[in-house]
N, C-alpha and C. Protein backbone atom coordinates (compact mmCIF):
# COMPACT_ATOMS: atom_id res chain seq x y z
N MET A 1 31.10 -15.28 20.60
CA MET A 1 29.99 -14.59 20.09
C MET A 1 29.51 -14.64 18.43
N THR A 2 28.64 -14.83 18.04
CA THR A 2 27.47 -15.01 16.82
C THR A 2 27.26 -13.57 15.54
N GLU A 3 27.95 -14.34 14.93
CA GLU A 3 28.45 -13.13 14.12
C GLU A 3 27.20 -12.63 13.63
N LYS A 4 26.43 -11.38 12.94
CA LYS A 4 24.77 -11.82 12.94
C LYS A 4 25.62 -11.27 11.52
N ALA A 5 24.19 -11.87 10.70
CA ALA A 5 24.39 -12.04 8.72
C ALA A 5 24.41 -10.77 9.05
N PRO A 6 24.95 -10.29 7.61
CA PRO A 6 24.56 -8.92 7.12
C PRO A 6 22.88 -9.35 6.36
N ALA A 7 22.50 -7.56 6.67
CA ALA A 7 21.26 -7.42 5.42
C ALA A 7 21.26 -7.65 4.44
N PRO A 8 19.92 -8.57 3.32
CA PRO A 8 19.82 -9.06 2.30
C PRO A 8 19.86 -8.09 2.04
N PRO A 9 19.98 -7.63 0.96
CA PRO A 9 19.76 -6.24 -0.92
C PRO A 9 18.33 -5.96 -0.45
N ILE A 10 18.26 -4.86 -0.42
CA ILE A 10 16.70 -3.91 -0.81
C ILE A 10 16.09 -4.55 -1.47
N SER A 11 16.55 -4.70 -2.46
CA SER A 11 16.06 -4.42 -4.13
C SER A 11 17.17 -5.26 -4.97
N ARG A 12 16.86 -6.05 -6.85
CA ARG A 12 17.56 -6.74 -7.41
C ARG A 12 17.90 -5.69 -8.25
N PHE A 13 17.84 -4.89 -8.17
CA PHE A 13 18.59 -3.62 -9.55
C PHE A 13 19.14 -2.75 -8.69
N PRO A 14 19.64 -1.92 -8.87
CA PRO A 14 20.60 -0.88 -8.02
C PRO A 14 19.92 0.00 -7.48
N VAL A 15 20.02 0.12 -6.34
CA VAL A 15 19.87 1.23 -5.27
C VAL A 15 20.70 2.70 -6.02
N PRO A 16 20.09 3.64 -6.05
CA PRO A 16 21.58 4.66 -6.35
C PRO A 16 21.07 5.70 -4.62
N GLU A 17 22.06 6.38 -4.64
CA GLU A 17 22.72 7.16 -3.26
C GLU A 17 21.69 8.49 -3.20
N LEU A 18 21.05 8.15 -2.41
CA LEU A 18 20.07 9.79 -2.51
C LEU A 18 21.17 10.92 -2.47
N ASP A 19 22.47 11.40 -2.81
CA ASP A 19 22.86 12.36 -2.99
C ASP A 19 22.84 12.24 -4.34
N GLY A 20 23.06 11.13 -5.18
CA GLY A 20 23.02 11.38 -6.84
C GLY A 20 21.49 11.70 -7.09
N LEU A 21 20.35 11.81 -6.63
CA LEU A 21 19.40 11.86 -7.25
C LEU A 21 18.74 13.09 -7.63
N PRO A 22 18.02 13.15 -8.51
CA PRO A 22 17.17 14.12 -8.71
C PRO A 22 17.59 15.00 -7.80
N ASP A 23 17.00 16.36 -7.64
CA ASP A 23 16.39 17.75 -6.06
C ASP A 23 15.40 16.90 -5.44
N ASP A 24 14.59 17.19 -6.36
CA ASP A 24 12.71 16.35 -6.34
C ASP A 24 12.97 15.75 -5.85
N ILE A 25 13.09 14.75 -6.04
CA ILE A 25 13.60 13.46 -5.47
C ILE A 25 13.57 13.36 -4.29
N ARG A 26 14.79 13.73 -4.18
CA ARG A 26 16.02 14.20 -3.14
C ARG A 26 14.92 14.76 -2.08
N GLU A 27 14.66 15.58 -1.88
CA GLU A 27 13.94 16.71 -0.84
C GLU A 27 12.24 15.54 -1.11
N ARG A 28 11.38 14.21 -1.76
CA ARG A 28 10.32 14.17 -1.69
C ARG A 28 11.19 13.02 0.16
N ILE A 29 12.34 12.25 -0.46
CA ILE A 29 12.45 11.22 0.36
C ILE A 29 13.72 11.33 1.95
N LEU A 30 13.52 13.17 1.31
CA LEU A 30 14.64 13.61 2.89
C LEU A 30 12.78 14.43 3.81
N ALA A 31 11.79 14.50 3.09
CA ALA A 31 10.99 14.64 4.12
C ALA A 31 9.99 13.55 4.67
N VAL A 32 10.09 12.44 3.79
CA VAL A 32 9.12 10.87 3.92
C VAL A 32 10.73 10.64 5.08
N GLN A 33 11.72 11.02 5.37
CA GLN A 33 12.64 10.81 6.40
C GLN A 33 12.18 11.06 7.63
N GLU A 34 12.16 12.72 7.61
CA GLU A 34 11.81 13.98 8.53
C GLU A 34 10.86 13.41 9.09
N LYS A 35 9.56 12.86 8.50
CA LYS A 35 8.01 13.13 9.46
C LYS A 35 8.06 11.05 9.61
N ALA A 36 8.77 10.16 9.18
CA ALA A 36 8.97 8.98 9.50
C ALA A 36 10.10 8.36 10.19
N GLY A 37 10.75 9.48 10.50
CA GLY A 37 12.52 9.09 11.00
C GLY A 37 13.49 8.02 10.52
N PHE A 38 13.02 7.51 9.55
CA PHE A 38 14.19 6.16 8.62
C PHE A 38 13.31 6.35 6.71
N VAL A 39 13.91 5.99 6.34
CA VAL A 39 13.54 6.25 4.34
C VAL A 39 12.95 5.25 4.51
N PRO A 40 11.20 5.08 4.81
CA PRO A 40 11.28 4.02 3.59
C PRO A 40 11.18 2.98 2.27
N ASN A 41 12.07 1.14 2.59
CA ASN A 41 12.89 1.32 0.76
C ASN A 41 12.23 1.52 0.04
N VAL A 42 10.69 1.34 -0.05
CA VAL A 42 10.41 1.80 -1.73
C VAL A 42 10.80 2.74 -1.72
N PHE A 43 10.77 3.97 -1.57
CA PHE A 43 11.43 5.05 -2.15
C PHE A 43 12.61 5.08 -3.38
N LEU A 44 13.46 4.40 -2.03
CA LEU A 44 15.21 4.09 -2.93
C LEU A 44 14.75 2.97 -3.68
N VAL A 45 14.35 2.70 -3.96
CA VAL A 45 14.23 0.85 -5.28
C VAL A 45 14.20 1.83 -6.60
N LEU A 46 12.35 2.48 -5.87
CA LEU A 46 12.04 2.80 -6.66
C LEU A 46 13.07 4.70 -7.99
N ALA A 47 14.14 4.50 -6.98
CA ALA A 47 14.38 6.37 -7.48
C ALA A 47 15.53 5.57 -8.88
N HIS A 48 15.37 4.05 -7.68
CA HIS A 48 16.46 3.20 -9.74
C HIS A 48 16.48 4.05 -11.43
N ARG A 49 14.07 4.49 -11.51
CA ARG A 49 13.60 5.37 -12.65
C ARG A 49 13.14 5.90 -11.50
N PRO A 50 13.84 7.25 -11.89
CA PRO A 50 13.85 8.79 -11.30
C PRO A 50 12.15 8.98 -12.03
N ASP A 51 11.65 8.79 -13.61
CA ASP A 51 10.48 9.24 -13.67
C ASP A 51 9.39 8.75 -13.18
N GLU A 52 9.10 7.51 -13.91
CA GLU A 52 8.42 6.38 -13.07
C GLU A 52 8.27 6.72 -11.44
N CYS A 53 9.10 7.06 -10.80
CA CYS A 53 9.12 7.01 -9.54
C CYS A 53 8.23 8.13 -9.23
N ARG A 54 8.70 9.56 -9.79
CA ARG A 54 8.22 10.18 -9.83
C ARG A 54 6.65 10.26 -10.07
N ALA A 55 5.62 9.13 -11.31
CA ALA A 55 4.56 9.31 -10.95
C ALA A 55 3.91 8.88 -9.99
N PHE A 56 4.91 7.49 -10.30
CA PHE A 56 3.56 5.78 -8.87
C PHE A 56 3.66 7.03 -7.88
N PHE A 57 3.90 8.33 -7.10
CA PHE A 57 4.78 8.79 -5.66
C PHE A 57 3.07 9.78 -6.38
N ASP A 58 3.63 10.70 -7.29
CA ASP A 58 1.73 11.28 -7.91
C ASP A 58 1.33 10.62 -7.87
N TYR A 59 0.85 9.31 -8.34
CA TYR A 59 -1.05 8.21 -8.51
C TYR A 59 -0.88 8.22 -6.62
N HIS A 60 -0.14 7.95 -6.01
CA HIS A 60 0.35 6.46 -5.29
C HIS A 60 -0.51 8.05 -3.89
N ASP A 61 -0.33 9.21 -4.01
CA ASP A 61 -0.50 9.79 -2.74
C ASP A 61 -1.71 10.72 -3.99
N ALA A 62 -2.13 10.74 -5.09
CA ALA A 62 -3.44 11.46 -5.44
C ALA A 62 -4.85 10.30 -4.40
N LEU A 63 -4.19 8.90 -5.09
CA LEU A 63 -5.03 8.05 -4.06
C LEU A 63 -4.61 7.78 -2.63
N MET A 64 -4.31 8.33 -2.37
CA MET A 64 -4.07 7.52 -1.14
C MET A 64 -4.10 9.30 0.52
N GLU A 65 -3.68 10.20 -0.37
CA GLU A 65 -3.96 10.66 0.75
C GLU A 65 -4.55 12.06 1.07
N LYS A 66 -6.22 11.45 0.51
CA LYS A 66 -7.17 12.63 0.19
C LYS A 66 -8.30 12.90 1.34
N LYS A 67 -8.73 13.37 1.90
CA LYS A 67 -9.52 14.06 2.42
C LYS A 67 -10.90 13.63 2.88
N ASP A 68 -11.49 13.35 2.21
CA ASP A 68 -12.87 13.28 1.58
C ASP A 68 -12.93 11.67 0.98
N GLY A 69 -14.02 11.26 1.34
CA GLY A 69 -15.00 9.47 0.84
C GLY A 69 -13.91 8.70 2.17
N LEU A 70 -13.14 7.59 2.05
CA LEU A 70 -12.60 6.56 2.44
C LEU A 70 -11.93 7.59 3.55
N THR A 71 -11.92 6.41 4.58
CA THR A 71 -11.34 6.78 4.88
C THR A 71 -9.40 7.12 5.49
N LYS A 72 -8.25 7.12 5.58
CA LYS A 72 -7.56 6.75 5.40
C LYS A 72 -7.16 5.65 5.97
N ALA A 73 -7.88 5.25 6.57
CA ALA A 73 -7.73 3.70 7.48
C ALA A 73 -8.73 2.95 6.33
N GLU A 74 -9.23 3.15 6.21
CA GLU A 74 -10.10 2.40 4.88
C GLU A 74 -8.99 2.02 3.90
N ARG A 75 -8.77 2.95 3.20
CA ARG A 75 -8.08 3.15 2.28
C ARG A 75 -6.58 2.07 2.20
N GLU A 76 -5.73 2.75 3.61
CA GLU A 76 -5.09 1.29 3.84
C GLU A 76 -5.47 -0.40 3.73
N MET A 77 -6.55 -0.22 4.56
CA MET A 77 -6.91 -1.33 4.64
C MET A 77 -7.33 -2.37 3.26
N ILE A 78 -7.81 -1.40 2.46
CA ILE A 78 -8.18 -1.76 0.90
C ILE A 78 -6.28 -2.42 0.16
N VAL A 79 -5.57 -1.49 0.98
CA VAL A 79 -4.05 -2.08 -0.10
C VAL A 79 -3.60 -3.03 0.85
N VAL A 80 -3.80 -3.42 1.91
CA VAL A 80 -3.21 -4.58 2.52
C VAL A 80 -3.94 -6.20 2.09
N ALA A 81 -5.42 -6.23 2.47
CA ALA A 81 -5.80 -7.09 1.95
C ALA A 81 -5.75 -7.37 0.21
N THR A 82 -5.19 -6.97 -0.47
CA THR A 82 -4.87 -7.44 -1.56
C THR A 82 -4.01 -7.17 -1.81
N SER A 83 -2.91 -6.78 -1.02
CA SER A 83 -1.05 -7.74 -1.07
C SER A 83 -1.61 -8.72 -0.31
N ASN A 84 -2.43 -9.09 0.27
CA ASN A 84 -2.02 -9.93 0.55
C ASN A 84 -2.40 -10.84 -0.50
N ALA A 85 -3.26 -10.82 -1.07
CA ALA A 85 -3.41 -11.60 -1.97
C ALA A 85 -3.17 -11.75 -2.89
N ASN A 86 -2.28 -10.70 -3.14
CA ASN A 86 -0.57 -11.03 -3.89
C ASN A 86 0.46 -10.83 -4.16
N PHE A 87 0.50 -11.96 -2.46
CA PHE A 87 1.38 -11.85 -2.40
C PHE A 87 2.90 -11.41 -1.83
N CYS A 88 2.79 -10.05 -1.93
CA CYS A 88 3.48 -9.30 -1.88
C CYS A 88 4.12 -8.72 -0.69
N GLN A 89 5.10 -9.15 -0.10
CA GLN A 89 5.64 -8.59 1.68
C GLN A 89 5.75 -7.69 1.88
N TYR A 90 6.29 -6.88 1.00
CA TYR A 90 6.40 -5.16 1.49
C TYR A 90 5.67 -5.20 1.06
N CYS A 91 4.35 -4.40 0.77
CA CYS A 91 3.52 -3.43 0.89
C CYS A 91 2.15 -4.17 2.06
N VAL A 92 2.04 -5.80 2.34
CA VAL A 92 1.38 -6.06 3.22
C VAL A 92 2.10 -5.81 5.06
N VAL A 93 3.59 -5.98 5.06
CA VAL A 93 4.42 -5.47 5.96
C VAL A 93 4.10 -3.35 6.13
N ALA A 94 3.79 -3.07 5.21
CA ALA A 94 4.44 -1.29 5.52
C ALA A 94 3.76 -0.90 5.32
N HIS A 95 2.53 -1.32 4.63
CA HIS A 95 0.72 -0.23 5.12
C HIS A 95 0.49 -0.86 6.50
N GLY A 96 0.46 -2.63 6.53
CA GLY A 96 -0.09 -2.70 7.98
C GLY A 96 0.66 -1.43 9.15
N ALA A 97 1.61 -1.34 8.71
CA ALA A 97 2.42 -0.53 10.35
C ALA A 97 1.22 1.23 9.47
N ILE A 98 1.28 1.56 8.94
CA ILE A 98 0.37 2.29 8.49
C ILE A 98 -1.22 1.99 8.79
N LEU A 99 -1.39 0.41 8.25
CA LEU A 99 -3.35 0.91 9.06
C LEU A 99 -3.79 1.05 10.19
N ARG A 100 -2.61 0.39 10.84
CA ARG A 100 -2.47 0.20 12.72
C ARG A 100 -2.68 1.19 13.33
N ILE A 101 -1.15 2.65 12.96
CA ILE A 101 -1.54 3.45 13.35
C ILE A 101 -2.62 4.75 12.50
N ARG A 102 -2.95 4.50 11.67
CA ARG A 102 -4.63 5.17 11.04
C ARG A 102 -5.76 4.73 12.03
N ALA A 103 -5.86 3.61 12.34
CA ALA A 103 -6.41 3.03 12.56
C ALA A 103 -6.60 3.14 14.51
N LYS A 104 -5.68 3.42 14.60
CA LYS A 104 -5.37 3.41 16.28
C LYS A 104 -5.96 1.80 17.06
N ASN A 105 -5.60 0.86 15.71
CA ASN A 105 -5.99 -1.00 16.07
C ASN A 105 -4.80 -1.39 16.44
N PRO A 106 -3.35 -1.76 16.90
CA PRO A 106 -2.66 -3.16 16.39
C PRO A 106 -2.94 -4.07 16.70
N LEU A 107 -4.84 -4.42 16.35
CA LEU A 107 -4.45 -5.99 15.40
C LEU A 107 -4.87 -5.58 14.99
N VAL A 108 -5.70 -4.59 14.12
CA VAL A 108 -7.10 -4.44 12.43
C VAL A 108 -5.90 -5.02 11.59
N ALA A 109 -4.40 -4.89 11.53
CA ALA A 109 -3.74 -4.96 10.29
C ALA A 109 -3.78 -6.52 9.93
N ASP A 110 -3.49 -7.34 11.26
CA ASP A 110 -2.56 -8.54 11.23
C ASP A 110 -4.20 -9.45 10.90
N GLN A 111 -4.89 -8.67 11.29
CA GLN A 111 -6.82 -9.48 10.50
C GLN A 111 -7.12 -9.42 9.46
N VAL A 112 -6.83 -7.99 8.37
CA VAL A 112 -7.07 -7.83 7.37
C VAL A 112 -6.49 -8.32 6.44
N ALA A 113 -5.01 -8.25 6.64
CA ALA A 113 -3.86 -9.21 5.77
C ALA A 113 -4.64 -11.00 5.63
N ILE A 114 -4.33 -11.22 6.61
CA ILE A 114 -5.05 -13.02 6.97
C ILE A 114 -6.17 -13.25 6.45
N ASN A 115 -7.67 -12.53 6.76
CA ASN A 115 -8.63 -12.81 6.12
C ASN A 115 -9.72 -11.65 6.95
N TYR A 116 -9.82 -10.70 5.54
CA TYR A 116 -10.79 -9.86 6.16
C TYR A 116 -12.33 -9.94 6.28
N ARG A 117 -12.86 -10.94 6.66
CA ARG A 117 -13.74 -11.89 7.13
C ARG A 117 -14.29 -11.84 8.06
N LYS A 118 -12.91 -12.01 8.50
CA LYS A 118 -13.65 -13.20 9.94
C LYS A 118 -12.74 -11.62 10.76
N ALA A 119 -12.48 -10.02 10.74
CA ALA A 119 -11.79 -9.22 10.93
C ALA A 119 -12.43 -8.82 11.84
N ASP A 120 -12.42 -7.43 13.19
CA ASP A 120 -13.05 -6.46 13.92
C ASP A 120 -12.71 -5.70 12.53
N ILE A 121 -13.65 -5.80 11.81
CA ILE A 121 -13.72 -4.21 11.05
C ILE A 121 -15.39 -4.23 10.82
N THR A 122 -16.52 -3.09 9.78
CA THR A 122 -17.89 -3.42 9.75
C THR A 122 -17.59 -4.09 8.29
N ASP A 123 -18.93 -4.51 8.90
CA ASP A 123 -19.78 -4.90 7.34
C ASP A 123 -19.40 -3.84 6.12
N ARG A 124 -19.28 -3.30 6.45
CA ARG A 124 -19.71 -1.56 4.66
C ARG A 124 -17.90 -1.76 4.35
N GLN A 125 -17.03 -2.30 5.87
CA GLN A 125 -15.82 -2.32 4.97
C GLN A 125 -15.22 -3.65 4.31
N LYS A 126 -16.49 -4.95 5.22
CA LYS A 126 -15.48 -5.91 4.48
C LYS A 126 -16.73 -6.08 3.31
N ALA A 127 -17.60 -5.31 2.68
CA ALA A 127 -17.49 -5.20 1.58
C ALA A 127 -16.71 -4.34 0.59
N MET A 128 -16.62 -3.37 0.79
CA MET A 128 -15.38 -2.51 0.48
C MET A 128 -14.23 -3.47 -0.43
N LEU A 129 -13.96 -3.91 1.12
CA LEU A 129 -13.18 -4.73 0.83
C LEU A 129 -13.44 -6.37 0.03
N ASP A 130 -14.42 -6.76 -0.20
CA ASP A 130 -14.49 -7.59 -1.41
C ASP A 130 -14.37 -7.42 -2.73
N TYR A 131 -15.10 -5.65 -2.62
CA TYR A 131 -14.74 -5.12 -4.37
C TYR A 131 -13.45 -4.85 -5.09
N ALA A 132 -12.51 -4.77 -3.12
CA ALA A 132 -11.44 -4.60 -3.99
C ALA A 132 -10.23 -5.67 -4.16
N MET A 133 -10.95 -7.31 -3.72
CA MET A 133 -9.87 -8.18 -3.86
C MET A 133 -10.84 -8.82 -5.71
N LYS A 134 -12.22 -8.11 -5.82
CA LYS A 134 -12.45 -8.46 -7.04
C LYS A 134 -11.72 -7.80 -8.14
N VAL A 135 -11.57 -6.29 -7.96
CA VAL A 135 -11.00 -6.04 -8.32
C VAL A 135 -9.10 -6.27 -8.84
N SER A 136 -8.75 -6.57 -7.88
CA SER A 136 -7.20 -7.50 -7.90
C SER A 136 -7.81 -8.66 -8.59
N LEU A 137 -7.92 -9.09 -8.52
CA LEU A 137 -8.44 -10.55 -9.07
C LEU A 137 -8.89 -10.73 -9.65
N HIS A 138 -10.55 -10.33 -10.31
CA HIS A 138 -10.96 -11.08 -11.00
C HIS A 138 -12.51 -10.21 -11.53
N ALA A 139 -10.90 -9.24 -11.61
CA ALA A 139 -11.55 -7.63 -12.32
C ALA A 139 -12.84 -7.68 -14.07
N HIS A 140 -11.83 -8.53 -14.45
CA HIS A 140 -13.16 -8.79 -15.21
C HIS A 140 -14.93 -9.13 -14.97
N GLU A 141 -14.76 -9.83 -13.83
CA GLU A 141 -16.39 -10.37 -13.73
C GLU A 141 -17.11 -9.14 -12.95
N ILE A 142 -16.64 -8.26 -12.82
CA ILE A 142 -16.68 -6.62 -12.78
C ILE A 142 -18.57 -6.74 -13.24
N GLY A 143 -19.80 -6.79 -12.65
CA GLY A 143 -21.16 -5.66 -12.95
C GLY A 143 -21.41 -4.60 -12.63
N ASP A 144 -23.03 -5.13 -12.42
CA ASP A 144 -23.88 -3.25 -12.41
C ASP A 144 -24.23 -4.27 -10.66
N GLU A 145 -24.22 -5.32 -9.95
CA GLU A 145 -24.60 -6.51 -9.10
C GLU A 145 -22.82 -5.91 -8.03
N ASP A 146 -22.85 -6.14 -8.56
CA ASP A 146 -21.17 -5.20 -7.82
C ASP A 146 -21.38 -3.45 -7.24
N PHE A 147 -21.82 -2.71 -8.48
CA PHE A 147 -22.31 -1.72 -7.26
C PHE A 147 -23.56 -0.94 -6.99
N ALA A 148 -24.20 -2.79 -7.54
CA ALA A 148 -24.90 -2.36 -6.21
C ALA A 148 -25.23 -2.61 -5.18
N ALA A 149 -24.40 -3.69 -4.43
CA ALA A 149 -23.83 -4.15 -3.61
C ALA A 149 -22.95 -3.03 -2.81
N LEU A 150 -22.47 -2.38 -3.71
CA LEU A 150 -21.62 -0.92 -2.44
C LEU A 150 -22.53 -0.01 -1.94
N ARG A 151 -23.29 -0.12 -3.35
CA ARG A 151 -24.67 1.55 -3.25
C ARG A 151 -25.33 1.15 -1.51
N ASP A 152 -25.89 0.05 -1.63
CA ASP A 152 -26.40 -0.46 -0.53
C ASP A 152 -25.84 -0.47 0.93
N HIS A 153 -24.59 -0.49 1.03
CA HIS A 153 -23.67 0.00 2.13
C HIS A 153 -23.15 2.03 2.10
N GLY A 154 -23.62 2.59 1.01
CA GLY A 154 -23.16 3.78 1.27
C GLY A 154 -22.57 4.47 0.19
N PHE A 155 -21.75 3.28 0.16
CA PHE A 155 -20.81 4.20 -0.59
C PHE A 155 -21.67 4.99 -1.95
N THR A 156 -20.67 6.38 -2.42
CA THR A 156 -20.61 6.94 -3.26
C THR A 156 -20.11 6.34 -4.61
N ASP A 157 -19.95 6.20 -5.50
CA ASP A 157 -19.84 6.19 -7.00
C ASP A 157 -18.35 6.84 -7.07
N ASP A 158 -17.71 8.82 -6.84
CA ASP A 158 -16.85 8.46 -5.55
C ASP A 158 -15.63 7.34 -4.77
N GLU A 159 -16.39 6.61 -3.97
CA GLU A 159 -16.07 6.30 -3.42
C GLU A 159 -15.96 4.67 -3.86
N ILE A 160 -16.98 4.52 -4.62
CA ILE A 160 -16.03 3.33 -5.89
C ILE A 160 -14.82 3.03 -6.09
N TRP A 161 -15.14 4.05 -7.08
CA TRP A 161 -14.26 4.93 -7.77
C TRP A 161 -13.17 4.24 -6.37
N ASP A 162 -12.53 5.24 -6.11
CA ASP A 162 -11.55 4.77 -4.85
C ASP A 162 -11.52 3.58 -4.81
N ILE A 163 -12.08 2.27 -3.90
CA ILE A 163 -12.11 1.69 -3.97
C ILE A 163 -10.95 1.16 -5.15
N GLY A 164 -11.43 0.36 -6.23
CA GLY A 164 -11.31 -0.17 -6.98
C GLY A 164 -9.97 0.70 -8.16
N ALA A 165 -9.51 1.81 -8.01
CA ALA A 165 -8.95 3.22 -8.37
C ALA A 165 -6.66 2.32 -7.54
N ILE A 166 -7.64 2.51 -5.61
CA ILE A 166 -6.63 1.92 -5.38
C ILE A 166 -5.73 0.41 -5.23
N SER A 167 -7.11 0.11 -5.27
CA SER A 167 -6.93 -1.63 -5.11
C SER A 167 -6.46 -2.05 -6.50
N ALA A 168 -6.75 -1.32 -8.13
CA ALA A 168 -5.50 -1.49 -8.85
C ALA A 168 -3.83 -0.47 -8.65
N PHE A 169 -3.93 0.17 -8.51
CA PHE A 169 -2.91 0.83 -8.11
C PHE A 169 -1.84 -0.11 -7.43
N PHE A 170 -2.12 -0.45 -6.01
CA PHE A 170 -1.39 -1.22 -5.09
C PHE A 170 -1.50 -3.29 -5.87
N GLY A 171 -1.92 -3.46 -7.37
CA GLY A 171 -1.52 -4.19 -8.07
C GLY A 171 -0.61 -4.51 -8.14
N MET A 172 0.01 -3.35 -9.21
CA MET A 172 1.12 -3.19 -10.13
C MET A 172 1.99 -3.15 -8.75
N SER A 173 1.97 -1.87 -7.53
CA SER A 173 2.74 -1.71 -6.35
C SER A 173 3.42 -3.19 -5.98
N ASN A 174 2.33 -3.67 -5.97
CA ASN A 174 2.90 -5.45 -5.69
C ASN A 174 3.39 -5.72 -6.55
N ARG A 175 3.48 -5.65 -8.23
CA ARG A 175 4.11 -6.66 -9.50
C ARG A 175 5.75 -6.24 -8.98
N LEU A 176 5.18 -5.13 -9.10
CA LEU A 176 6.97 -3.97 -8.55
C LEU A 176 7.86 -5.30 -7.66
N ALA A 177 6.91 -5.00 -6.50
CA ALA A 177 7.73 -4.84 -4.70
C ALA A 177 8.54 -6.90 -5.11
N ASN A 178 7.49 -7.59 -5.39
CA ASN A 178 7.74 -8.33 -6.41
C ASN A 178 9.19 -9.06 -6.72
N MET A 179 9.04 -8.16 -8.30
CA MET A 179 9.34 -8.59 -8.73
C MET A 179 11.65 -8.22 -8.73
N THR A 180 11.18 -6.88 -7.89
CA THR A 180 12.16 -6.22 -8.13
C THR A 180 13.05 -7.27 -6.05
N ASN A 181 12.04 -7.77 -5.41
CA ASN A 181 12.08 -8.20 -4.36
C ASN A 181 12.46 -7.44 -3.23
N MET A 182 11.33 -6.38 -3.28
CA MET A 182 11.73 -4.99 -1.78
C MET A 182 11.44 -5.65 -1.03
N ARG A 183 13.17 -5.06 0.39
CA ARG A 183 12.35 -5.74 1.91
C ARG A 183 11.77 -4.35 2.68
N PRO A 184 10.89 -5.38 3.38
CA PRO A 184 10.06 -4.34 4.33
C PRO A 184 11.47 -3.07 5.41
N ASN A 185 11.65 -2.44 5.45
CA ASN A 185 12.38 -2.27 6.20
C ASN A 185 11.74 -2.60 8.34
N ASP A 186 12.97 -2.90 8.60
CA ASP A 186 12.46 -3.46 9.82
C ASP A 186 11.91 -2.17 10.56
N GLU A 187 11.97 -1.61 10.60
CA GLU A 187 11.30 -0.30 11.51
C GLU A 187 9.37 -0.67 11.83
N PHE A 188 9.14 -1.06 10.63
CA PHE A 188 7.60 -1.41 9.57
C PHE A 188 6.61 -2.85 11.45
N TYR A 189 7.85 -3.06 10.93
CA TYR A 189 7.36 -4.00 12.20
C TYR A 189 6.51 -3.57 13.16
N SER A 190 7.47 -2.65 13.98
CA SER A 190 6.68 -2.95 15.18
C SER A 190 6.01 -1.33 14.77
N MET A 191 5.71 -0.57 14.30
CA MET A 191 5.06 0.44 14.15
C MET A 191 3.44 0.48 14.82
N GLY A 192 3.08 1.07 15.58
CA GLY A 192 1.49 1.37 15.28
C GLY A 192 1.24 -0.21 16.17
N ARG A 193 1.70 -0.67 17.09
CA ARG A 193 1.90 -1.63 18.06
C ARG A 193 1.84 -1.91 19.39
């Protein structure tokens, strides 16, 4: 019988035990575990630095859990497209799973990750991702014409802010995930398929 290799560590840095975390962080993680059925590795990896963990997830939730403006699926599209451009395996896999669920489409995450310009999404969503990619890769080149193009597709200033803020926030997240060598949970790969 072939012996299964041990799973690689989920981070290059120490991963704290759940019982040793501050109460508020432990409660947040347990709430996610109850909803998802597992603890996404990002929570455990970032809990290594509790103050930064709190700030990270507060800003994440402020951007990603809004009820108005962009749909939750569109927010996830931004994460998947820009995370692929930043070579972030964790975020492409994890947010790809969330995108499949929120879009109720098992194909869209793979399409958006590989080449959103050929994905089965609307022209409006492609314009959104064009801008998100520019924020992610060439923010210094953003000009009035970028805002005009988005307004032509019906985006409001608040939505344009959200597109840029999500792209910028996940640029940081992608870099943290790559620095720590954060591994996606196995559960993400089959979600929403």
